[in-house]
mmCIF file of C-alpha atoms and ligand atoms in Angstrom:
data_model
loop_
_atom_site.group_PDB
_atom_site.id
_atom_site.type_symbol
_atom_site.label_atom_id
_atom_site.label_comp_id
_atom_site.label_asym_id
_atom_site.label_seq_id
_atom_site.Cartn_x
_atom_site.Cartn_y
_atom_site.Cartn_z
ATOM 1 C CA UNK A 1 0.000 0.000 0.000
ATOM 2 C CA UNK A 2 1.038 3.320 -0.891
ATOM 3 C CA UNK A 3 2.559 6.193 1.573
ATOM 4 C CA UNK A 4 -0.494 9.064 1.832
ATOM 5 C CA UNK A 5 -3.615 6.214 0.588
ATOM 6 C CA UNK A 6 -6.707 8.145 1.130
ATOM 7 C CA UNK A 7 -10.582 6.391 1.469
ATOM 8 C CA UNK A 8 -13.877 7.321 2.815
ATOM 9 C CA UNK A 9 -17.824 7.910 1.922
ATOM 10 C CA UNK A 10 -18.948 10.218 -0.161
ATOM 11 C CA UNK A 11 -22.357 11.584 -0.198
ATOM 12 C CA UNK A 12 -23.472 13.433 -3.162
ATOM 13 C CA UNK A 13 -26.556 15.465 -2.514
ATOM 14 C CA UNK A 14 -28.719 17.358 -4.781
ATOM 15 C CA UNK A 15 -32.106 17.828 -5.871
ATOM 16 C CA UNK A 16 -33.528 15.843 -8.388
ATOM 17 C CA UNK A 17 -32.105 16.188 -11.827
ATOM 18 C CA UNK A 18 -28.421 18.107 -11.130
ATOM 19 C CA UNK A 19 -26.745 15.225 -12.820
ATOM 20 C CA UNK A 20 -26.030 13.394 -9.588
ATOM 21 C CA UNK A 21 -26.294 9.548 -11.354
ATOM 22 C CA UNK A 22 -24.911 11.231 -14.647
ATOM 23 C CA UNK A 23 -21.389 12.333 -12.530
ATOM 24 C CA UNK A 24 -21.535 8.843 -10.378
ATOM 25 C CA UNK A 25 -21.530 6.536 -13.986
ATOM 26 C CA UNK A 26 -19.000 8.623 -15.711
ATOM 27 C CA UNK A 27 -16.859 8.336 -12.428
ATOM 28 C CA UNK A 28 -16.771 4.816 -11.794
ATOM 29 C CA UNK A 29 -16.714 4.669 -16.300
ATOM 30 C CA UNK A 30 -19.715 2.121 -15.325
ATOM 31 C CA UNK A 31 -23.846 2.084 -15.788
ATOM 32 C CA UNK A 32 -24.568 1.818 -12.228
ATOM 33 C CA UNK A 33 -26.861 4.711 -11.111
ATOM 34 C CA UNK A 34 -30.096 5.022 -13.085
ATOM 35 C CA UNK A 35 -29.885 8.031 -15.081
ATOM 36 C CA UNK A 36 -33.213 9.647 -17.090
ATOM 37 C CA UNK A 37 -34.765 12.708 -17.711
ATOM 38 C CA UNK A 38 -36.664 12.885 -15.658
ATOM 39 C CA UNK A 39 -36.610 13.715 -11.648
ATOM 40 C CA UNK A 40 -36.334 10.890 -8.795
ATOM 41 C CA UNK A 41 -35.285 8.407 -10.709
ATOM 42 C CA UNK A 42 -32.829 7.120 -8.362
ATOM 43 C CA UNK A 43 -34.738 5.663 -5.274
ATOM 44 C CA UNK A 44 -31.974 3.510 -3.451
ATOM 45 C CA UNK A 45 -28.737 4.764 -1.634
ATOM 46 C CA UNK A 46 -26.567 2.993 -4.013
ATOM 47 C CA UNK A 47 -22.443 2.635 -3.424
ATOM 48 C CA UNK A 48 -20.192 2.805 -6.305
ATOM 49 C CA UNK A 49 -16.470 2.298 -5.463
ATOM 50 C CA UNK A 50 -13.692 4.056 -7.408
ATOM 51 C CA UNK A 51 -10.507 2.540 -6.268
ATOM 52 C CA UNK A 52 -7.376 4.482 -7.644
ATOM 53 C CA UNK A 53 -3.806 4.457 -7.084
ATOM 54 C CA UNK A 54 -3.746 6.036 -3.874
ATOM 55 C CA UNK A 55 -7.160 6.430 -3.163
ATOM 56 C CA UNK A 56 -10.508 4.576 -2.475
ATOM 57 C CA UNK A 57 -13.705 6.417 -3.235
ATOM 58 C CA UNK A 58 -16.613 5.098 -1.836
ATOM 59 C CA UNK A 59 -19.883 6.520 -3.199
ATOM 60 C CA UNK A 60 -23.209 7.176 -2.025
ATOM 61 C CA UNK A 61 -25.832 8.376 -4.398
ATOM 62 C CA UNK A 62 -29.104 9.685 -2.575
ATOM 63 C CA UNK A 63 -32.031 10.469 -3.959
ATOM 64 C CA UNK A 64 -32.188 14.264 -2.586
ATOM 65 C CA UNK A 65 -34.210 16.365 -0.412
ATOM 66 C CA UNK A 66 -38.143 16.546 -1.875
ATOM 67 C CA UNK A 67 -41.292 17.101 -0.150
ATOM 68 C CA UNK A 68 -42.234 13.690 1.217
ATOM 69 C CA UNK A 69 -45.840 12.858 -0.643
ATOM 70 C CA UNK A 70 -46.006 9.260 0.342
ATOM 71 C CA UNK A 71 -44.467 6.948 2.630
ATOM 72 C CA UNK A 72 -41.791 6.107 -0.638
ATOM 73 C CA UNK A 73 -40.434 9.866 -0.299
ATOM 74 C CA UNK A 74 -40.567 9.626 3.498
ATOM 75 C CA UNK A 75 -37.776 6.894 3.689
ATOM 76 C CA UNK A 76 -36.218 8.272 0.591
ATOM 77 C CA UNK A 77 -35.884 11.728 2.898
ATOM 78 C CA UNK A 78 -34.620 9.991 5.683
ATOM 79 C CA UNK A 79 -31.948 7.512 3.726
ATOM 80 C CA UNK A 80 -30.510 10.941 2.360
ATOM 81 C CA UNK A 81 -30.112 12.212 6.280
ATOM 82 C CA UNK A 82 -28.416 8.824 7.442
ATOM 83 C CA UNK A 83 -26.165 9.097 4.539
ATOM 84 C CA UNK A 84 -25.089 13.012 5.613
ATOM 85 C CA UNK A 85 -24.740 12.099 9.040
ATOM 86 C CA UNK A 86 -22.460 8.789 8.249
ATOM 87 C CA UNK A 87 -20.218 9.961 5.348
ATOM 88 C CA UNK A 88 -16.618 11.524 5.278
ATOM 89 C CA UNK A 89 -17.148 13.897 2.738
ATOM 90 C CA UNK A 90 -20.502 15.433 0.903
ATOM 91 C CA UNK A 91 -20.703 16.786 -2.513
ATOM 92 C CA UNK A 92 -23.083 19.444 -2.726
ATOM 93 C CA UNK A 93 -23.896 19.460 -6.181
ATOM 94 C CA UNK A 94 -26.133 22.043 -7.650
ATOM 95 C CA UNK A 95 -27.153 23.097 -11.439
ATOM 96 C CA UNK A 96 -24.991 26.390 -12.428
ATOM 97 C CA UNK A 97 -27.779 26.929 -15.194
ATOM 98 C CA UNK A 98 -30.185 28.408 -12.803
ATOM 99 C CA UNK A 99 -29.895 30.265 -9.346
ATOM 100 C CA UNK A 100 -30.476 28.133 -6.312
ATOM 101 C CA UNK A 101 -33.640 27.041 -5.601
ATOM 102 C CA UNK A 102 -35.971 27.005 -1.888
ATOM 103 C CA UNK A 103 -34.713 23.024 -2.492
ATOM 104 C CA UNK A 104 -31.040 24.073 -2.721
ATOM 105 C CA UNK A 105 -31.661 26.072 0.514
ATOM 106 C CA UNK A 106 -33.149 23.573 1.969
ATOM 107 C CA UNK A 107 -30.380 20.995 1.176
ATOM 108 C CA UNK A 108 -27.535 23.789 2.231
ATOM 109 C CA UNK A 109 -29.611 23.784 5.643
ATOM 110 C CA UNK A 110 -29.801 20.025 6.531
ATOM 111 C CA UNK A 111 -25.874 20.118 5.608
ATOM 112 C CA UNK A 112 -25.309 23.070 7.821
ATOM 113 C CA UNK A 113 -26.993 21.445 10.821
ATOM 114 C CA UNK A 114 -25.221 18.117 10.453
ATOM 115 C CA UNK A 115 -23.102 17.494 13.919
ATOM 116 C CA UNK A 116 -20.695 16.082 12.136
ATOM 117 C CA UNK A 117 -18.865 19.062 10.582
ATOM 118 C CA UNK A 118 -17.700 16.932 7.544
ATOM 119 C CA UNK A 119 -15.916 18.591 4.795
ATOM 120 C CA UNK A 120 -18.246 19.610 1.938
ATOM 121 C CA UNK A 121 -17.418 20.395 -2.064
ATOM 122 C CA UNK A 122 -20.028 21.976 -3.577
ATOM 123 C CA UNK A 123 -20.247 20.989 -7.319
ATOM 124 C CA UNK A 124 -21.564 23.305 -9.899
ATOM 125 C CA UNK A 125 -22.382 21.056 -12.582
ATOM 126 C CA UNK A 126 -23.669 21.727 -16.398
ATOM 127 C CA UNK A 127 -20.738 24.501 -16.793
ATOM 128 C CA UNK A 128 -21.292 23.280 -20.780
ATOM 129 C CA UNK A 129 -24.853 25.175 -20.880
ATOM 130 C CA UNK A 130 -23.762 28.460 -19.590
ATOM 131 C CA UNK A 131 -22.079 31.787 -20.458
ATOM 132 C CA UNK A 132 -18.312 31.590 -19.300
ATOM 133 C CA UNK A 133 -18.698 35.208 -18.740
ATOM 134 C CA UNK A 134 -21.602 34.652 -15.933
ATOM 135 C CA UNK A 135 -20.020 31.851 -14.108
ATOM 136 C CA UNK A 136 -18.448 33.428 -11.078
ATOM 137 C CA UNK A 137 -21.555 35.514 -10.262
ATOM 138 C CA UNK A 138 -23.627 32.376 -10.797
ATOM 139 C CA UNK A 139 -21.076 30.648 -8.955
ATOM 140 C CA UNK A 140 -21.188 33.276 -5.879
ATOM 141 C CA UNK A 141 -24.579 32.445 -5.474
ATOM 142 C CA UNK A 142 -24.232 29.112 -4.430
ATOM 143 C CA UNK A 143 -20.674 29.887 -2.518
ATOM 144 C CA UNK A 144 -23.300 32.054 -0.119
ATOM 145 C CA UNK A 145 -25.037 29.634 0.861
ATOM 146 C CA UNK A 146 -21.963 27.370 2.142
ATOM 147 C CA UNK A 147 -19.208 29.296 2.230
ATOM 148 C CA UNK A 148 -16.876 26.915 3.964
ATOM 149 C CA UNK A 149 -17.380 24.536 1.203
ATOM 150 C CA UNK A 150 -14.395 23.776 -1.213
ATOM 151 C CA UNK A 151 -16.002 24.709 -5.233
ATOM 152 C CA UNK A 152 -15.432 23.031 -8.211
ATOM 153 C CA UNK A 153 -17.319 23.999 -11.248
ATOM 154 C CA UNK A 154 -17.810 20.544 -13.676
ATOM 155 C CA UNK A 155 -20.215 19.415 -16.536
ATOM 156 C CA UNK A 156 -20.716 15.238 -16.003
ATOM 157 C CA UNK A 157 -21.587 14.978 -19.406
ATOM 158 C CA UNK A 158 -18.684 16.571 -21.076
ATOM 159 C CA UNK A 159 -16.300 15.275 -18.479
ATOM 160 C CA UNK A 160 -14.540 18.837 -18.042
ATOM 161 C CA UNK A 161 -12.831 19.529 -14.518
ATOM 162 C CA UNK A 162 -13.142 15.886 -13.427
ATOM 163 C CA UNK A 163 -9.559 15.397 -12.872
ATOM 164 C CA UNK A 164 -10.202 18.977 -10.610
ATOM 165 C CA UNK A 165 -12.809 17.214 -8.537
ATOM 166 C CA UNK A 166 -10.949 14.167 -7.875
ATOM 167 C CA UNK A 167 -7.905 15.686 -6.537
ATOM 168 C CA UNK A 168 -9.818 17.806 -4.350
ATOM 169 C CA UNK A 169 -12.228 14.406 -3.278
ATOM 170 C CA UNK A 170 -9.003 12.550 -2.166
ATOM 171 C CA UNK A 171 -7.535 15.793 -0.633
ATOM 172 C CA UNK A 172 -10.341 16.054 1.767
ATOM 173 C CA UNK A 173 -10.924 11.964 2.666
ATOM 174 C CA UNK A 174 -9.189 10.843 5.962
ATOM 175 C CA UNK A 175 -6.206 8.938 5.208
ATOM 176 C CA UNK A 176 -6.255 4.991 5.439
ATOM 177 C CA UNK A 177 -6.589 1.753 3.323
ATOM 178 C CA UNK A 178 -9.047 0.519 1.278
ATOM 179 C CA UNK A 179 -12.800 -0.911 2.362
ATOM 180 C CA UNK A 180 -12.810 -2.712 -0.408
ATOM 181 C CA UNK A 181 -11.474 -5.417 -2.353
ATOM 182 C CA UNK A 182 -9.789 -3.577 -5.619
ATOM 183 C CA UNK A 183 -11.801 -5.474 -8.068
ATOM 184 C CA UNK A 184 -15.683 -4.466 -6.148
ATOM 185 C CA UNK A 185 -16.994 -1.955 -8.210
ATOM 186 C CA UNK A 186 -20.629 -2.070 -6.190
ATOM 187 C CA UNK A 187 -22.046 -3.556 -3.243
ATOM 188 C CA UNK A 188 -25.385 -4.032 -5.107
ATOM 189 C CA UNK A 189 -25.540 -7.360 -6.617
ATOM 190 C CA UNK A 190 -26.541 -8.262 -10.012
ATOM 191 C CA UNK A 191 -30.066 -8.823 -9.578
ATOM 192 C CA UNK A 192 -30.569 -5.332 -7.903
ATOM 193 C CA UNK A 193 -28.519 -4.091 -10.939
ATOM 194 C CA UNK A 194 -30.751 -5.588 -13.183
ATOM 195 C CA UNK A 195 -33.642 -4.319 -11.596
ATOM 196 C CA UNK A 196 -32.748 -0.987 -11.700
ATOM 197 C CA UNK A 197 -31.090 -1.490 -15.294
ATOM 198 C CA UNK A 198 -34.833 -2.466 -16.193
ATOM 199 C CA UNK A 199 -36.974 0.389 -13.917
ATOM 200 C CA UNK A 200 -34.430 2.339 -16.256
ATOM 201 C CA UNK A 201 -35.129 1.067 -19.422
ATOM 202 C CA UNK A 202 -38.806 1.539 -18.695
ATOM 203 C CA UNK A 203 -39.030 5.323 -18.032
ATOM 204 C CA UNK A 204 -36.493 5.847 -21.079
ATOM 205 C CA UNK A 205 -38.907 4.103 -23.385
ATOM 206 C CA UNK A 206 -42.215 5.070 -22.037
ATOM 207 C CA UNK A 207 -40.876 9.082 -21.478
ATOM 208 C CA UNK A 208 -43.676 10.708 -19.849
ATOM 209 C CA UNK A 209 -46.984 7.975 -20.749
ATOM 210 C CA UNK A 210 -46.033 6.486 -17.211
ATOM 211 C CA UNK A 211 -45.956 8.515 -14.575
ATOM 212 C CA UNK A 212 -43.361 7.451 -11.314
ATOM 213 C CA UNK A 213 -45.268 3.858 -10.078
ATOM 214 C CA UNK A 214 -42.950 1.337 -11.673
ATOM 215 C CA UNK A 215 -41.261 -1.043 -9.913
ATOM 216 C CA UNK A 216 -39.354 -4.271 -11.116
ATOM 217 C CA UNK A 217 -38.906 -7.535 -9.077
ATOM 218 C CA UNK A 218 -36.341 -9.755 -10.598
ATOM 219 C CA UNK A 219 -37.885 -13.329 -10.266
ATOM 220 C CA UNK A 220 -35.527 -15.868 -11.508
ATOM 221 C CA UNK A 221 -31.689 -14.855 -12.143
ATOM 222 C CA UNK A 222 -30.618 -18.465 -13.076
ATOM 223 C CA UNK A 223 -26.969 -18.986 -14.614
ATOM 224 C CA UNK A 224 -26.858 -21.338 -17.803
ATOM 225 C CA UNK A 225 -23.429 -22.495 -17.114
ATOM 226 C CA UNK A 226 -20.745 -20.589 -19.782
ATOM 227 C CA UNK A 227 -23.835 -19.194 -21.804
ATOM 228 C CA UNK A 228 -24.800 -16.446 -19.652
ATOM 229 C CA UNK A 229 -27.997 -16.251 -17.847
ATOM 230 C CA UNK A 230 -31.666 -16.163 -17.418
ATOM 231 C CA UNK A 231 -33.558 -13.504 -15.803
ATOM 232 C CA UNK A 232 -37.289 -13.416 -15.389
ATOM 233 C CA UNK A 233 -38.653 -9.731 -14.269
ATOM 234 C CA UNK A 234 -42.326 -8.378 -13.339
ATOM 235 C CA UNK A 235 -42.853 -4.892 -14.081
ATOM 236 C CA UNK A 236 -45.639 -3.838 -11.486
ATOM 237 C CA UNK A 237 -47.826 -0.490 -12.728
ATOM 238 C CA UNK A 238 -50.284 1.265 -10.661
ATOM 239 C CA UNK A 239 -53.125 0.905 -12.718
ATOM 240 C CA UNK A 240 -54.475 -0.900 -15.325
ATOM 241 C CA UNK A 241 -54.634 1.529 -18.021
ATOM 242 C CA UNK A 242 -50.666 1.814 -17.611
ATOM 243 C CA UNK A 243 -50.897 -1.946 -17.949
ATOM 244 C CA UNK A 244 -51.711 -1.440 -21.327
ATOM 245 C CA UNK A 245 -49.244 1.471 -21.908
ATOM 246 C CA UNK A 246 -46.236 -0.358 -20.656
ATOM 247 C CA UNK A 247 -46.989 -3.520 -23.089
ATOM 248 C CA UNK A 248 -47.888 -1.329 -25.899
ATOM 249 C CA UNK A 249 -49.773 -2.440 -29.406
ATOM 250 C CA UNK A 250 -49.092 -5.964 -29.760
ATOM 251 C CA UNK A 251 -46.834 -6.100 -27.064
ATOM 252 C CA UNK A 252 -44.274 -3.599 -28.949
ATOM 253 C CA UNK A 253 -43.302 -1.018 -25.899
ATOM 254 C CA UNK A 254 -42.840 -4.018 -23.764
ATOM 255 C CA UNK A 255 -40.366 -5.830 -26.460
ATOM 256 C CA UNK A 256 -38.352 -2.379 -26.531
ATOM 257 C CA UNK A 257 -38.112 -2.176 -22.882
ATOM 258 C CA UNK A 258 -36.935 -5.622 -22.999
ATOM 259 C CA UNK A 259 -34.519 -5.213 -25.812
ATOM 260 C CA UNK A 260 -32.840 -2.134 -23.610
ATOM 261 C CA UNK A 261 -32.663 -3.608 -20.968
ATOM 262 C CA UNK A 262 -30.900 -6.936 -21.862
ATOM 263 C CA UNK A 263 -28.634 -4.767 -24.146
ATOM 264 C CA UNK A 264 -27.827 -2.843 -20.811
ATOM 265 C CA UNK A 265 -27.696 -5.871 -18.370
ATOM 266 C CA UNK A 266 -25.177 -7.419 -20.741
ATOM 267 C CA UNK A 267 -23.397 -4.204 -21.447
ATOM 268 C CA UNK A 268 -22.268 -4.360 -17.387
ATOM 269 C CA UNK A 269 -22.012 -7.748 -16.920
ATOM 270 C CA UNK A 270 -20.277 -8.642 -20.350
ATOM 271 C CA UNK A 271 -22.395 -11.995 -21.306
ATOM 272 C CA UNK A 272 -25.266 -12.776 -22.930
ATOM 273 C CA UNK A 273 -28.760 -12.425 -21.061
ATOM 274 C CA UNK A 274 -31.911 -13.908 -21.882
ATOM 275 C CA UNK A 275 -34.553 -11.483 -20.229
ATOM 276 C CA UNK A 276 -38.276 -12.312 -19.802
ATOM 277 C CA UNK A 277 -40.560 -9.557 -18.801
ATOM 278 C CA UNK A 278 -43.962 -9.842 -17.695
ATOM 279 C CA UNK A 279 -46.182 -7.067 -16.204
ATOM 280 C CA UNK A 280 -48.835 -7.092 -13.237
ATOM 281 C CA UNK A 281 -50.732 -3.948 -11.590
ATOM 282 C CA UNK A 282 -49.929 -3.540 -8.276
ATOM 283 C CA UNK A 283 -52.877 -1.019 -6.689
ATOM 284 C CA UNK A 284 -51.289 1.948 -4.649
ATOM 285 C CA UNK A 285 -48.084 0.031 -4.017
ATOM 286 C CA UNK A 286 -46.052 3.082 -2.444
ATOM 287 C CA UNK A 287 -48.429 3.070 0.154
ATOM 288 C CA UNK A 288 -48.030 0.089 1.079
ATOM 289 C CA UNK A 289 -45.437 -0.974 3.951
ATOM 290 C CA UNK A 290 -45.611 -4.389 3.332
ATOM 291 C CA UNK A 291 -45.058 -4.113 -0.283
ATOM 292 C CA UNK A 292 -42.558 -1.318 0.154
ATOM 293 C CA UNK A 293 -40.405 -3.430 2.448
ATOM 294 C CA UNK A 294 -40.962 -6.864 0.036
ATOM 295 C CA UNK A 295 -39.329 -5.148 -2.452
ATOM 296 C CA UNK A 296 -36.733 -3.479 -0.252
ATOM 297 C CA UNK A 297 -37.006 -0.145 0.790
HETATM 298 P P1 GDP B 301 -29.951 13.274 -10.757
HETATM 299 O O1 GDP B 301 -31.452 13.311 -10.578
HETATM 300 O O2 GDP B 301 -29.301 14.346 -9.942
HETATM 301 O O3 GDP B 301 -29.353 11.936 -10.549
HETATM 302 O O4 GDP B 301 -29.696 13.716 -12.280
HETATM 303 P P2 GDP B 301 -29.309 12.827 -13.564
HETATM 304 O O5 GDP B 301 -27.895 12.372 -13.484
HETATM 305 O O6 GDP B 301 -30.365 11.818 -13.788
HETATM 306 O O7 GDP B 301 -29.354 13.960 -14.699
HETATM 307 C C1 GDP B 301 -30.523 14.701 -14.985
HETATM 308 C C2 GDP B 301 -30.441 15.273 -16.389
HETATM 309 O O8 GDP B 301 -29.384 16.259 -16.486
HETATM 310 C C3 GDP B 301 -30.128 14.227 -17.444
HETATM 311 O O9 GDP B 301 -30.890 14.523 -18.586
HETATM 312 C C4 GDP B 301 -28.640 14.419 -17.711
HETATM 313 O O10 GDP B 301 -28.271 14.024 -18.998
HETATM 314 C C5 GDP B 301 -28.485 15.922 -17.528
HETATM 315 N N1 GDP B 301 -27.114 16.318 -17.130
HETATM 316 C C6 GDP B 301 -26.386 15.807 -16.128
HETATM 317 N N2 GDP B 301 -25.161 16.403 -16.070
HETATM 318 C C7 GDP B 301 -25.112 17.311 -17.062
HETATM 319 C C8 GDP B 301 -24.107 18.252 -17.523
HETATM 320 O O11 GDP B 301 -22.991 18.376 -17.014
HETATM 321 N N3 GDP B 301 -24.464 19.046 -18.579
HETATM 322 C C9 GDP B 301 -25.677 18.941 -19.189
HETATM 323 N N4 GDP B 301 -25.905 19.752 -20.214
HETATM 324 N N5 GDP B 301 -26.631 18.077 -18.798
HETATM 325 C C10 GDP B 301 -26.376 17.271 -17.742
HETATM 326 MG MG1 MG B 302 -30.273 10.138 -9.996
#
């Protein structure tokens, strides 16, 4: 082991749709958080490990401060304070593109009141959709409201300051030796993966037809020794009408979906997949504890 080896957790915090998953894949170079276009997307803490050189990066993507609606948001809310409260370092990131929001303030707050003065970086992201000439006064902005914080400004998609942020991540994580074994890229395991790999492919195919109640149990993962494996998934949908959406005109939206997200499942675990989807309507599922902690929240 290297002289100065840094390693910790890292929370990244945001609201919805600052490019939190988009900045987590092209950091660990690996589909792991679900990204879309749309906002709260990303419903479990997940951990993606970077392990470098002299470094091990530990990652925590939350799902963000939002106004709790159902029980769902309620534990979402409180996974993002546990994860505050038990990481080394948290990455405040925020969208340069417009001025902060009540939500940012809100998020600055909960930071601010953590008792575990951890280090904070706050990440302007999307630096690729702006002005140059408007970035430090956009920039100041968001300095106010944590102005302790280290700043990087980055765009996730684009890749530009990376390097930036990741010598200023392993500045600020306690020195010591790994967690993890070198080769562990996440501690969710394959099925979980694919689960999330299909929720994914779901909202990127359907857009905006379905709203937010999809969820995906995986119901047989079964390896067919040196030819890859067999997964059988139910999509559940909240009513029946979305039944219909989600398996489209003879059964085409639900062949895409499928087509994505074996492409995707095989993409990350680099063999072939043979996916079977089926889907069942699962009435007012988010309010449901029992269902909600079946399927693992
Ligand atoms: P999250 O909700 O914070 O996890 O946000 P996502 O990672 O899902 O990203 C939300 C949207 O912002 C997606 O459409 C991304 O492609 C987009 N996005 C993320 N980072 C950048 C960036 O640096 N520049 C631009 N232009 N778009 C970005
Ligand atoms: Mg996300």
């Amino acid at each position: 082991m290297p002289n100065n080896h840094h390693s910790g957790f890292i929370a990244i915090l945001g609201r919805p749709n600052v490019g939190k998953s988009t900045l987590l894949n092209i950091l660990l170079g690996q589909k792991i958080a679900p990204v879309s276009p749309r906002p709260q997307t990303t419903r479990k803490t997940q951990l993606g490990i970077l392990t470098l050189d002299n470094a091990q990066l530990i990652f925590i993507d939350t799902p963000g401060v939002h106004q709790p609606r159902h029980k769902l948001g309620e534990k979402m809310n409180f996974e993002a304070q546990n994860a505050l409260e038990d990481c080394d370092l948290i990455l405040f990131m925020v969208d340069i593109t417009s001025p902060p929001t009540p939500e940012d303030l809100q998020l600055a707050d909960k930071i601010k009141a953590t008792k575990t003065k951890t280090p904070v970086i706050l990440v302007a992201n999307k630096i690729d959709q702006i002005d140059r000439s408007t970035l430090p006064t956009a920039l100041e902005d968001y300095q106010s409201l944590l102005p302790l914080a280290a700043v990087v400004a980055i765009s996730a998609t684009n890749g530009e300051n990376l390097e930036q942020l990741l010598s200023l991540i392993i500045s600020r994580l306690p020195e010591g030796p790994p967690f993890y074994p070198v080769e562990q890229i996440t501690d969710l395991n394959e099925r979980e993966l694919a689960a999330e790999l299909i929720r994914e492919a779901c909202l990127y195919i359907l857009r905006d037809e379905v709203p937010h109640g999809i969820s995906v149990r995986i119901d047989q993962y079964i390896e067919r020794e040196g030819k890859g494996a067999y997964i059988e998934a139910t999509i559940f949908v909240e009513r029946q009408s979305h039944k219909g959406i989600v398996i489209g005109q003879g059964g085409l939206m639900l062949k895409q979906i499928g087509t994505r997200a074996r492409q995707e499942i095989e993409m990350l675990t680099s063999r072939k997949i043979y996916l079977q989807l089926r889907v069942k309507v699962r009435n007012n599922w988010r309010n449901d504890e029992k269902m909600l902690r079946w399927l693992g929240y």
